[in-house]
mmCIF file of C-alpha atoms and ligand atoms in Angstrom:
data_model
loop_
_atom_site.group_PDB
_atom_site.id
_atom_site.type_symbol
_atom_site.label_atom_id
_atom_site.label_comp_id
_atom_site.label_asym_id
_atom_site.label_seq_id
_atom_site.Cartn_x
_atom_site.Cartn_y
_atom_site.Cartn_z
ATOM 1 C CA MET A 202 0.000 0.000 0.000
ATOM 2 C CA ILE A 203 1.327 3.442 -0.883
ATOM 3 C CA TYR A 204 0.234 5.720 1.901
ATOM 4 C CA LEU A 205 -0.548 9.307 0.895
ATOM 5 C CA ASP A 206 -3.067 10.062 3.621
ATOM 6 C CA ASN A 207 -0.707 11.563 6.170
ATOM 7 C CA ASN A 208 -3.002 14.470 7.044
ATOM 8 C CA ALA A 209 -5.451 11.885 8.386
ATOM 9 C CA THR A 210 -2.786 10.127 10.427
ATOM 10 C CA THR A 211 0.848 9.075 10.145
ATOM 11 C CA ARG A 212 2.848 5.894 10.589
ATOM 12 C CA ILE A 213 4.375 5.684 14.049
ATOM 13 C CA ASP A 214 8.159 6.128 13.923
ATOM 14 C CA ASP A 215 10.044 2.956 14.994
ATOM 15 C CA LEU A 216 12.024 4.965 17.560
ATOM 16 C CA VAL A 217 8.755 6.301 18.996
ATOM 17 C CA PHE A 218 7.345 2.782 19.207
ATOM 18 C CA ASP A 219 10.498 1.527 20.971
ATOM 19 C CA SER A 220 10.382 4.396 23.468
ATOM 20 C CA MET A 221 6.817 3.443 24.459
ATOM 21 C CA LEU A 222 7.339 -0.294 25.004
ATOM 22 C CA PRO A 223 8.910 -0.194 28.500
ATOM 23 C CA PHE A 224 5.918 1.817 29.713
ATOM 24 C CA LEU A 225 3.504 -0.770 28.353
ATOM 25 C CA LYS A 226 5.445 -3.690 29.838
ATOM 26 C CA GLU A 227 7.531 -3.301 32.986
ATOM 27 C CA ASP A 228 7.072 0.427 33.860
ATOM 28 C CA TYR A 229 3.304 0.336 33.896
ATOM 29 C CA ALA A 230 2.702 2.199 37.169
ATOM 30 C CA ASN A 231 0.302 5.117 37.492
ATOM 31 C CA ALA A 232 2.250 8.385 37.132
ATOM 32 C CA SER A 233 0.249 9.902 39.981
ATOM 33 C CA SER A 234 1.244 7.110 42.405
ATOM 34 C CA THR A 235 4.365 8.892 43.513
ATOM 35 C CA GLN A 236 4.404 7.171 46.914
ATOM 36 C CA HIS A 237 6.365 4.289 45.354
ATOM 37 C CA LYS A 238 9.396 4.012 43.106
ATOM 38 C CA MET A 239 7.562 2.602 40.072
ATOM 39 C CA GLY A 240 5.055 5.446 40.174
ATOM 40 C CA ARG A 241 7.845 7.988 40.511
ATOM 41 C CA ARG A 242 9.565 6.490 37.440
ATOM 42 C CA ALA A 243 6.385 6.854 35.421
ATOM 43 C CA ASN A 244 5.921 10.389 36.711
ATOM 44 C CA GLN A 245 9.486 11.264 35.764
ATOM 45 C CA ALA A 246 8.900 9.935 32.226
ATOM 46 C CA VAL A 247 5.801 12.136 31.866
ATOM 47 C CA GLU A 248 7.646 15.206 33.093
ATOM 48 C CA GLU A 249 10.642 14.497 30.831
ATOM 49 C CA ALA A 250 8.307 14.312 27.845
ATOM 50 C CA ARG A 251 6.787 17.627 28.896
ATOM 51 C CA LEU A 252 10.268 19.166 29.002
ATOM 52 C CA HIS A 253 11.150 17.840 25.506
ATOM 53 C CA ILE A 254 7.914 19.245 24.139
ATOM 54 C CA ALA A 255 8.381 22.621 25.838
ATOM 55 C CA ALA A 256 11.971 22.827 24.574
ATOM 56 C CA THR A 257 10.945 22.052 20.975
ATOM 57 C CA LEU A 258 8.130 24.597 21.056
ATOM 58 C CA GLN A 259 10.358 27.045 22.960
ATOM 59 C CA VAL A 260 7.892 27.586 25.777
ATOM 60 C CA ASN A 261 7.782 26.936 29.502
ATOM 61 C CA SER A 262 6.874 23.359 30.498
ATOM 62 C CA LYS A 263 4.178 24.776 32.828
ATOM 63 C CA GLU A 264 2.384 25.956 29.671
ATOM 64 C CA ILE A 265 2.050 22.406 28.282
ATOM 65 C CA PHE A 266 -1.023 20.300 29.093
ATOM 66 C CA PHE A 267 -1.713 16.748 27.935
ATOM 67 C CA THR A 268 -5.079 15.879 26.384
ATOM 68 C CA SER A 269 -6.345 12.998 24.243
ATOM 69 C CA GLY A 270 -5.785 15.014 21.062
ATOM 70 C CA SER A 271 -6.884 18.106 19.211
ATOM 71 C CA THR A 272 -10.607 17.355 19.268
ATOM 72 C CA GLU A 273 -10.538 17.353 23.048
ATOM 73 C CA SER A 274 -8.272 20.425 23.209
ATOM 74 C CA ILE A 275 -10.570 22.331 20.852
ATOM 75 C CA ASN A 276 -13.631 21.419 22.911
ATOM 76 C CA MET A 277 -11.845 22.378 26.089
ATOM 77 C CA VAL A 278 -10.752 25.770 24.781
ATOM 78 C CA LEU A 279 -13.974 26.789 23.053
ATOM 79 C CA ARG A 280 -16.311 25.582 25.786
ATOM 80 C CA GLY A 281 -13.929 26.533 28.601
ATOM 81 C CA VAL A 282 -13.309 30.080 27.373
ATOM 82 C CA TYR A 283 -17.017 30.589 26.690
ATOM 83 C CA GLU A 284 -17.855 29.500 30.235
ATOM 84 C CA ARG A 285 -15.170 31.574 31.952
ATOM 85 C CA TYR A 286 -15.467 34.804 29.937
ATOM 86 C CA GLN A 287 -19.256 35.164 29.882
ATOM 87 C CA SER A 288 -19.071 38.274 32.057
ATOM 88 C CA ILE A 289 -17.033 39.944 29.275
ATOM 89 C CA GLY A 290 -18.996 38.784 26.258
ATOM 90 C CA ASN A 291 -20.388 35.911 24.196
ATOM 91 C CA HIS A 292 -18.870 36.544 20.760
ATOM 92 C CA ILE A 293 -16.399 34.165 19.085
ATOM 93 C CA ILE A 294 -14.810 34.632 15.653
ATOM 94 C CA THR A 295 -13.790 31.668 13.539
ATOM 95 C CA CYS A 296 -13.539 30.808 9.845
ATOM 96 C CA GLN A 297 -15.699 28.791 7.456
ATOM 97 C CA THR A 298 -12.854 26.414 6.551
ATOM 98 C CA GLU A 299 -11.993 25.300 10.081
ATOM 99 C CA HIS A 300 -11.934 21.629 11.042
ATOM 100 C CA LYS A 301 -15.282 20.129 12.053
ATOM 101 C CA ALA A 302 -14.041 19.884 15.652
ATOM 102 C CA VAL A 303 -14.163 23.701 15.753
ATOM 103 C CA LEU A 304 -17.278 24.183 13.603
ATOM 104 C CA THR A 305 -19.393 21.589 15.402
ATOM 105 C CA THR A 306 -18.355 22.888 18.816
ATOM 106 C CA CYS A 307 -19.184 26.445 17.727
ATOM 107 C CA ALA A 308 -22.621 25.251 16.591
ATOM 108 C CA GLU A 309 -23.137 23.674 20.033
ATOM 109 C CA LEU A 310 -22.145 26.936 21.730
ATOM 110 C CA GLU A 311 -24.593 28.848 19.529
ATOM 111 C CA LYS A 312 -27.361 26.718 21.062
ATOM 112 C CA LYS A 313 -26.203 27.972 24.468
ATOM 113 C CA GLY A 314 -26.368 31.601 23.411
ATOM 114 C CA ALA A 315 -22.948 32.265 21.855
ATOM 115 C CA LYS A 316 -22.717 34.590 18.848
ATOM 116 C CA ILE A 317 -20.341 33.124 16.295
ATOM 117 C CA THR A 318 -18.895 34.942 13.271
ATOM 118 C CA TYR A 319 -17.734 32.569 10.543
ATOM 119 C CA LEU A 320 -15.283 34.563 8.429
ATOM 120 C CA PRO A 321 -15.467 33.737 4.719
ATOM 121 C CA VAL A 322 -12.401 32.884 2.626
ATOM 122 C CA ASP A 323 -11.499 33.927 -0.898
ATOM 123 C CA LYS A 324 -10.849 31.607 -3.859
ATOM 124 C CA ASN A 325 -7.355 31.013 -2.523
ATOM 125 C CA GLY A 326 -8.618 29.974 0.901
ATOM 126 C CA GLY A 327 -7.369 33.131 2.617
ATOM 127 C CA ILE A 328 -9.231 35.334 5.106
ATOM 128 C CA ASP A 329 -9.317 39.115 4.857
ATOM 129 C CA LEU A 330 -7.552 40.531 7.916
ATOM 130 C CA GLU A 331 -9.475 43.820 7.587
ATOM 131 C CA GLU A 332 -12.675 41.791 7.824
ATOM 132 C CA LEU A 333 -11.329 40.141 10.971
ATOM 133 C CA LYS A 334 -10.530 43.540 12.513
ATOM 134 C CA LYS A 335 -13.986 44.860 11.601
ATOM 135 C CA ASN A 336 -15.687 41.930 13.305
ATOM 136 C CA ILE A 337 -13.905 42.240 16.643
ATOM 137 C CA ASN A 338 -16.216 44.061 19.061
ATOM 138 C CA PRO A 339 -16.311 44.622 22.842
ATOM 139 C CA GLU A 340 -18.240 41.342 23.230
ATOM 140 C CA THR A 341 -15.552 39.301 21.451
ATOM 141 C CA ILE A 342 -13.893 36.858 23.836
ATOM 142 C CA LEU A 343 -12.050 34.569 21.412
ATOM 143 C CA VAL A 344 -10.713 34.354 17.874
ATOM 144 C CA THR A 345 -10.089 30.782 16.722
ATOM 145 C CA ILE A 346 -8.345 30.289 13.366
ATOM 146 C CA MET A 347 -6.367 27.205 12.327
ATOM 147 C CA SER A 348 -2.737 27.501 11.209
ATOM 148 C CA ALA A 349 -2.911 25.092 8.250
ATOM 149 C CA ASN A 350 -5.953 23.559 6.644
ATOM 150 C CA ASN A 351 -6.134 19.757 6.778
ATOM 151 C CA GLU A 352 -7.793 19.399 3.356
ATOM 152 C CA THR A 353 -5.866 21.893 1.234
ATOM 153 C CA GLY A 354 -2.740 22.580 3.316
ATOM 154 C CA ILE A 355 -3.388 26.331 2.959
ATOM 155 C CA VAL A 356 -1.687 28.330 5.692
ATOM 156 C CA HIS A 357 -3.257 31.320 7.471
ATOM 157 C CA PRO A 358 -1.035 34.214 8.607
ATOM 158 C CA ILE A 359 -1.390 33.311 12.267
ATOM 159 C CA GLN A 360 1.358 35.653 13.467
ATOM 160 C CA ASP A 361 -0.524 38.616 11.964
ATOM 161 C CA ILE A 362 -3.810 37.359 13.399
ATOM 162 C CA ALA A 363 -2.181 36.936 16.817
ATOM 163 C CA GLU A 364 -0.917 40.526 16.715
ATOM 164 C CA ILE A 365 -4.333 41.869 15.755
ATOM 165 C CA CYS A 366 -5.913 39.952 18.644
ATOM 166 C CA LYS A 367 -3.274 41.147 21.073
ATOM 167 C CA SER A 368 -3.755 44.777 20.063
ATOM 168 C CA ARG A 369 -7.518 44.378 20.627
ATOM 169 C CA ASN A 370 -7.061 42.442 23.876
ATOM 170 C CA VAL A 371 -8.895 39.360 22.569
ATOM 171 C CA LEU A 372 -7.707 35.788 23.157
ATOM 172 C CA PHE A 373 -6.350 33.989 20.098
ATOM 173 C CA PHE A 374 -6.507 30.201 19.811
ATOM 174 C CA SER A 375 -5.011 28.422 16.818
ATOM 175 C CA ASP A 376 -5.655 24.799 15.887
ATOM 176 C CA CYS A 377 -2.088 23.954 14.829
ATOM 177 C CA THR A 378 -2.733 20.229 14.375
ATOM 178 C CA GLN A 379 -1.520 20.195 10.762
ATOM 179 C CA SER A 380 1.489 22.455 11.213
ATOM 180 C CA LEU A 381 3.813 20.695 13.578
ATOM 181 C CA GLY A 382 6.417 18.767 11.606
ATOM 182 C CA LYS A 383 5.431 20.433 8.334
ATOM 183 C CA GLN A 384 6.216 24.061 9.020
ATOM 184 C CA PHE A 385 8.837 25.953 10.987
ATOM 185 C CA PHE A 386 7.244 26.472 14.365
ATOM 186 C CA ASN A 387 8.356 28.695 17.223
ATOM 187 C CA LEU A 388 5.918 29.781 19.892
ATOM 188 C CA GLU A 389 8.530 31.887 21.675
ATOM 189 C CA THR A 390 8.442 34.628 19.064
ATOM 190 C CA SER A 391 4.702 34.414 18.480
ATOM 191 C CA GLU A 392 1.755 36.098 20.184
ATOM 192 C CA ILE A 393 -0.530 33.037 19.976
ATOM 193 C CA ASP A 394 -2.247 32.619 23.337
ATOM 194 C CA ILE A 395 -3.423 29.032 23.003
ATOM 195 C CA CYS A 396 -2.806 26.262 20.460
ATOM 196 C CA CYS A 397 -3.124 22.509 20.111
ATOM 197 C CA PHE A 398 -1.473 19.514 18.440
ATOM 198 C CA SER A 399 -2.146 15.769 18.030
ATOM 199 C CA ALA A 400 0.795 13.337 18.217
ATOM 200 C CA HIS A 401 -0.523 10.984 15.539
ATOM 201 C CA LYS A 402 -0.089 13.723 12.916
ATOM 202 C CA PHE A 403 3.690 13.758 13.456
ATOM 203 C CA HIS A 404 4.557 10.035 13.693
ATOM 204 C CA GLY A 405 3.536 9.680 17.321
ATOM 205 C CA PRO A 406 0.791 7.523 18.831
ATOM 206 C CA LYS A 407 -2.940 8.160 18.502
ATOM 207 C CA GLY A 408 -5.102 9.428 21.346
ATOM 208 C CA ILE A 409 -2.642 11.901 22.825
ATOM 209 C CA GLY A 410 -2.214 15.609 22.241
ATOM 210 C CA ILE A 411 -0.780 18.859 23.496
ATOM 211 C CA LEU A 412 -2.606 21.946 24.599
ATOM 212 C CA PHE A 413 -0.387 25.001 24.963
ATOM 213 C CA ILE A 414 -1.757 27.810 27.128
ATOM 214 C CA ARG A 415 0.477 30.839 27.466
ATOM 215 C CA ARG A 416 0.953 31.667 31.120
ATOM 216 C CA LYS A 417 3.527 34.421 31.054
ATOM 217 C CA SER A 418 1.800 37.325 29.334
ATOM 218 C CA ARG A 419 -1.699 37.192 30.835
ATOM 219 C CA PRO A 420 -3.737 34.973 33.138
ATOM 220 C CA ILE A 421 -5.797 32.973 30.654
ATOM 221 C CA GLN A 422 -8.720 31.190 32.248
ATOM 222 C CA ILE A 423 -10.215 28.009 30.853
ATOM 223 C CA ALA A 424 -12.800 25.872 32.622
ATOM 224 C CA ALA A 425 -11.885 22.161 32.751
ATOM 225 C CA LEU A 426 -13.751 19.935 30.298
ATOM 226 C CA ILE A 427 -12.875 16.682 32.060
ATOM 227 C CA THR A 428 -12.948 17.008 35.817
ATOM 228 C CA GLY A 429 -11.493 14.370 38.088
ATOM 229 C CA GLY A 430 -8.226 14.156 39.998
ATOM 230 C CA ASN A 431 -5.623 16.861 40.324
ATOM 231 C CA GLN A 432 -3.789 15.967 37.107
ATOM 232 C CA GLU A 433 -2.659 18.811 34.841
ATOM 233 C CA ASN A 434 -3.249 21.472 37.475
ATOM 234 C CA GLN A 435 -6.890 20.372 37.760
ATOM 235 C CA LEU A 436 -7.426 21.335 34.140
ATOM 236 C CA ARG A 437 -7.718 17.782 32.831
ATOM 237 C CA GLY A 438 -8.489 14.886 35.138
ATOM 238 C CA GLY A 439 -7.813 11.218 34.363
ATOM 239 C CA THR A 440 -4.935 8.757 34.657
ATOM 240 C CA TYR A 441 -1.942 9.746 32.562
ATOM 241 C CA ASN A 442 -1.474 7.724 29.386
ATOM 242 C CA VAL A 443 2.219 7.298 30.124
ATOM 243 C CA PRO A 444 3.296 5.263 27.040
ATOM 244 C CA ALA A 445 1.521 7.696 24.715
ATOM 245 C CA ILE A 446 2.976 10.758 26.447
ATOM 246 C CA VAL A 447 6.478 9.251 26.283
ATOM 247 C CA GLY A 448 5.952 8.418 22.587
ATOM 248 C CA MET A 449 4.733 11.926 21.860
ATOM 249 C CA GLY A 450 7.813 13.364 23.593
ATOM 250 C CA LYS A 451 10.034 11.145 21.438
ATOM 251 C CA ALA A 452 8.127 12.030 18.263
ATOM 252 C CA ILE A 453 8.526 15.734 18.922
ATOM 253 C CA SER A 454 12.213 15.395 19.685
ATOM 254 C CA LEU A 455 12.694 13.724 16.274
ATOM 255 C CA LEU A 456 11.021 16.578 14.372
ATOM 256 C CA PRO A 457 14.153 18.706 13.822
ATOM 257 C CA GLN A 458 15.580 15.772 11.835
ATOM 258 C CA THR A 459 12.747 15.893 9.295
ATOM 259 C CA ASP A 460 13.928 17.198 5.939
ATOM 260 C CA LEU A 461 11.035 19.536 5.059
ATOM 261 C CA ASN A 462 12.715 20.580 1.808
ATOM 262 C CA ALA A 463 12.819 16.976 0.636
ATOM 263 C CA ILE A 464 9.076 16.570 1.296
ATOM 264 C CA ALA A 465 8.350 19.899 -0.440
ATOM 265 C CA ASN A 466 10.437 18.901 -3.478
ATOM 266 C CA LEU A 467 8.637 15.580 -3.760
ATOM 267 C CA ARG A 468 5.240 17.268 -3.471
ATOM 268 C CA ASP A 469 6.204 19.799 -6.152
ATOM 269 C CA TYR A 470 7.493 17.004 -8.397
ATOM 270 C CA PHE A 471 4.178 15.169 -7.920
ATOM 271 C CA GLU A 472 2.108 18.242 -8.806
ATOM 272 C CA ASP A 473 4.321 19.043 -11.759
ATOM 273 C CA ARG A 474 3.887 15.577 -13.239
ATOM 274 C CA ILE A 475 0.127 15.542 -12.606
ATOM 275 C CA ILE A 476 -0.432 18.950 -14.180
ATOM 276 C CA HIS A 477 1.679 18.167 -17.236
ATOM 277 C CA GLU A 478 0.643 14.559 -17.801
ATOM 278 C CA ILE A 479 -3.094 14.569 -17.041
ATOM 279 C CA GLU A 480 -5.348 16.955 -18.920
ATOM 280 C CA ASP A 481 -7.810 19.230 -17.157
ATOM 281 C CA CYS A 482 -6.641 19.085 -13.609
ATOM 282 C CA GLU A 483 -5.747 21.842 -11.175
ATOM 283 C CA VAL A 484 -4.305 22.156 -7.688
ATOM 284 C CA ASN A 485 -6.829 23.665 -5.264
ATOM 285 C CA GLY A 486 -5.156 26.534 -3.429
ATOM 286 C CA ALA A 487 -2.083 26.460 -5.690
ATOM 287 C CA HIS A 488 -1.597 30.220 -5.347
ATOM 288 C CA SER A 489 -1.572 30.258 -1.563
ATOM 289 C CA PRO A 490 1.173 29.473 0.916
ATOM 290 C CA ARG A 491 0.749 25.826 1.866
ATOM 291 C CA ILE A 492 2.333 23.291 4.212
ATOM 292 C CA VAL A 493 4.951 21.225 2.391
ATOM 293 C CA ASN A 494 3.217 17.868 2.199
ATOM 294 C CA THR A 495 -0.298 18.538 0.890
ATOM 295 C CA SER A 496 -1.797 18.526 -2.600
ATOM 296 C CA ASN A 497 -5.513 18.856 -3.110
ATOM 297 C CA ILE A 498 -6.167 18.226 -6.790
ATOM 298 C CA HIS A 499 -9.248 18.706 -8.917
ATOM 299 C CA PHE A 500 -9.565 16.180 -11.763
ATOM 300 C CA LYS A 501 -12.271 17.598 -13.985
ATOM 301 C CA HIS A 502 -15.345 15.383 -14.260
ATOM 302 C CA VAL A 503 -13.738 12.508 -12.371
ATOM 303 C CA ARG A 504 -15.605 11.743 -9.173
ATOM 304 C CA SER A 505 -13.117 11.196 -6.360
ATOM 305 C CA SER A 506 -15.199 8.299 -5.002
ATOM 306 C CA GLU A 507 -14.899 6.465 -8.329
ATOM 307 C CA LEU A 508 -11.226 7.281 -8.727
ATOM 308 C CA MET A 509 -10.437 6.065 -5.224
ATOM 309 C CA THR A 510 -12.340 2.801 -5.753
ATOM 310 C CA ARG A 511 -10.310 2.090 -8.879
ATOM 311 C CA THR A 512 -6.965 3.220 -7.524
ATOM 312 C CA ILE A 513 -6.125 0.043 -5.637
ATOM 313 C CA GLY A 514 -3.097 -0.024 -3.381
ATOM 314 C CA ILE A 515 -3.000 3.710 -2.791
ATOM 315 C CA ALA A 516 -4.357 5.348 0.360
ATOM 316 C CA VAL A 517 -5.620 8.865 -0.342
ATOM 317 C CA SER A 518 -8.620 10.841 0.804
ATOM 318 C CA SER A 519 -11.375 12.883 -0.742
ATOM 319 C CA GLY A 520 -11.243 15.360 2.152
ATOM 320 C CA SER A 521 -10.836 15.191 5.859
ATOM 321 C CA ALA A 522 -10.845 11.687 7.406
ATOM 322 C CA CYS A 523 -13.394 12.848 9.973
ATOM 323 C CA VAL A 524 -15.935 13.677 7.296
ATOM 324 C CA SER A 525 -15.022 11.193 4.571
ATOM 325 C CA GLY A 526 -18.088 9.138 5.489
ATOM 326 C CA ASP A 527 -20.195 12.167 4.575
ATOM 327 C CA ARG A 528 -21.949 12.400 1.242
ATOM 328 C CA ASP A 529 -21.758 16.193 1.400
ATOM 329 C CA PRO A 530 -19.143 17.999 -0.672
ATOM 330 C CA SER A 531 -16.145 19.351 1.245
ATOM 331 C CA HIS A 532 -17.138 22.428 3.263
ATOM 332 C CA VAL A 533 -13.608 23.725 2.735
ATOM 333 C CA LEU A 534 -13.740 23.666 -1.073
ATOM 334 C CA ARG A 535 -17.296 25.012 -1.037
ATOM 335 C CA ALA A 536 -16.165 27.920 1.162
ATOM 336 C CA MET A 537 -13.436 28.611 -1.442
ATOM 337 C CA HIS A 538 -16.272 29.312 -3.909
ATOM 338 C CA TYR A 539 -15.854 26.059 -5.798
ATOM 339 C CA ASN A 540 -19.062 24.358 -6.911
ATOM 340 C CA ASP A 541 -20.230 20.926 -5.739
ATOM 341 C CA GLU A 542 -18.968 19.330 -8.951
ATOM 342 C CA ARG A 543 -15.421 20.523 -8.279
ATOM 343 C CA ALA A 544 -15.628 19.547 -4.616
ATOM 344 C CA PHE A 545 -16.775 16.025 -5.527
ATOM 345 C CA CYS A 546 -13.969 15.707 -8.084
ATOM 346 C CA SER A 547 -11.065 16.671 -5.806
ATOM 347 C CA VAL A 548 -8.652 14.355 -4.024
ATOM 348 C CA ARG A 549 -6.267 15.086 -1.175
ATOM 349 C CA PHE A 550 -2.760 13.613 -1.337
ATOM 350 C CA SER A 551 -0.655 14.099 1.786
ATOM 351 C CA LEU A 552 2.978 13.006 1.931
ATOM 352 C CA SER A 553 5.324 12.268 4.835
ATOM 353 C CA LYS A 554 9.017 11.701 5.498
ATOM 354 C CA TYR A 555 8.435 8.064 4.465
ATOM 355 C CA THR A 556 7.155 8.930 0.965
ATOM 356 C CA THR A 557 9.627 8.069 -1.809
ATOM 357 C CA LYS A 558 10.006 9.193 -5.423
ATOM 358 C CA THR A 559 9.165 5.625 -6.497
ATOM 359 C CA ASN A 560 5.885 5.904 -4.544
ATOM 360 C CA ILE A 561 5.084 9.147 -6.345
ATOM 361 C CA ASP A 562 5.926 7.731 -9.774
ATOM 362 C CA GLN A 563 3.698 4.711 -9.159
ATOM 363 C CA VAL A 564 0.823 6.906 -7.981
ATOM 364 C CA VAL A 565 1.092 9.172 -11.040
ATOM 365 C CA GLU A 566 1.074 6.166 -13.386
ATOM 366 C CA GLN A 567 -2.005 4.656 -11.701
ATOM 367 C CA LEU A 568 -3.816 7.991 -11.756
ATOM 368 C CA LYS A 569 -3.064 8.479 -15.455
ATOM 369 C CA THR A 570 -4.431 5.040 -16.348
ATOM 370 C CA ASN A 571 -7.499 5.228 -14.122
ATOM 371 C CA ILE A 572 -8.484 8.775 -15.014
ATOM 372 C CA LYS A 573 -8.195 7.969 -18.710
ATOM 373 C CA SER A 574 -10.374 4.894 -18.370
ATOM 374 C CA ILE A 575 -13.001 6.718 -16.250
ATOM 375 C CA ARG A 576 -13.152 9.585 -18.734
ATOM 376 C CA ASP A 577 -13.233 7.248 -21.763
ATOM 377 C CA GLN A 578 -16.397 5.652 -20.361
ATOM 378 C CA SER A 579 -17.999 8.882 -19.180
ATOM 379 C CA PRO A 580 -20.813 10.536 -21.197
ATOM 380 C CA VAL A 581 -20.252 13.691 -19.092
ATOM 381 C CA TRP A 582 -16.625 13.825 -20.219
ATOM 382 C CA GLN A 583 -17.669 13.303 -23.876
ATOM 383 C CA MET A 584 -20.154 16.178 -23.560
ATOM 384 C CA TYR A 585 -17.495 18.378 -22.000
ATOM 385 C CA LYS A 586 -15.041 17.544 -24.793
ATOM 386 C CA SER A 587 -17.596 18.383 -27.437
ATOM 387 C CA GLY A 588 -18.255 21.737 -25.799
ATOM 388 C CA LEU A 589 -21.763 20.912 -24.554
ATOM 389 C CA LEU A 590 -20.790 21.175 -20.881
ATOM 390 C CA GLU A 591 -18.463 23.350 -18.853
HETATM 391 N N1 LIG B 278 -7.844 19.860 13.660
HETATM 392 C C1 LIG B 278 -7.290 19.527 12.490
HETATM 393 C C2 LIG B 278 -6.835 20.628 11.573
HETATM 394 C C3 LIG B 278 -7.145 18.194 12.122
HETATM 395 O O1 LIG B 278 -6.617 17.881 10.946
HETATM 396 C C4 LIG B 278 -7.603 17.182 13.016
HETATM 397 C C5 LIG B 278 -7.539 15.764 12.635
HETATM 398 O O2 LIG B 278 -7.881 15.384 11.546
HETATM 399 C C6 LIG B 278 -8.158 17.590 14.236
HETATM 400 C C7 LIG B 278 -8.256 18.928 14.526
HETATM 401 C C8 LIG B 278 -8.642 16.576 15.231
HETATM 402 O O3 LIG B 278 -7.554 15.845 15.743
HETATM 403 P P1 LIG B 278 -7.776 14.496 16.530
HETATM 404 O O4 LIG B 278 -8.600 13.622 15.645
HETATM 405 O O5 LIG B 278 -6.411 13.956 16.750
HETATM 406 O O6 LIG B 278 -8.479 14.804 17.788
#
């Protein structure tokens, strides 16, 4: 299987896997049981992982909280900020192309009385920063905009957004799930107040994530989503998932070794071959800054569902994994002013450090063959070629 679905999840790195094993076998104690030596060893492993993570992100380890992943972090931030800041206001600003974890949670908050502004994007997937400024009002308690889009890879200017929010004294939360390991990332020089990551997107284990809450500049208050014991400063109760935390620490410490240029070159080579060797196809968001590994490609009049059924041995996606069971067209491509037809005929290819040139060549060859055969049998394609259809 050639795996080009790395925005959905990634293969666990062998070194990450090895680092987790002792904590699944002999060092299985509860990290909160610090009365005995085994518990203290587990606790030390958790705190070492926290230090690795803080060092990589260039923040203080007290600003790092462990959650089960970005969905939980997003719920915690949106619901927790809404609960704690109600005396200030009930207005949240987000964007139409956010991940469903943000959009669905916003819809839930609307039912509780929140006012949500969903900023539109242009054809290139970008938001208008003037529009953002105009929408911030005295009731605004939070701006939540993702760093990189999971379907298209399009990057938002989060440093600029963070500065706007700071100047207007509004909290800024960024879902950075798709950025870590694909983009240069330094929280020390940024004004982002809160952001989140999931380990399985950067060759770590599933079911573990990081929530960063800046502590230095201002006292940010978030109500706990999961209450229980005293873990994570009472912000997130529940027994520590020690093997997963250790694996995430290892995965993050391996990130500086990733050759981002190599992934970018391979992605560009892939797009170049597709554009030149298959007629009538186009990269969605080609004119925008994008993370290095993602290509979202529109193959005119070729339904992605049909293409993916025929393209055996290649794992790709027609959108986000979380919504790929949906029959609806991608909300991201629709927000970019593409019609349903284009949204249904687009495929996401996402590479990783394990992707090789041979993989790419094989994928291009399969796509060429399958797209030709689908189009040869398609009355819609014949009508398009004879000028009867757009
Ligand atoms: N946000 C983005 C941009 C994502 O791509 C994902 C995962 O697909 C999530 C949030 C949710 O992450 P998780 O499924 O690890 O909770």
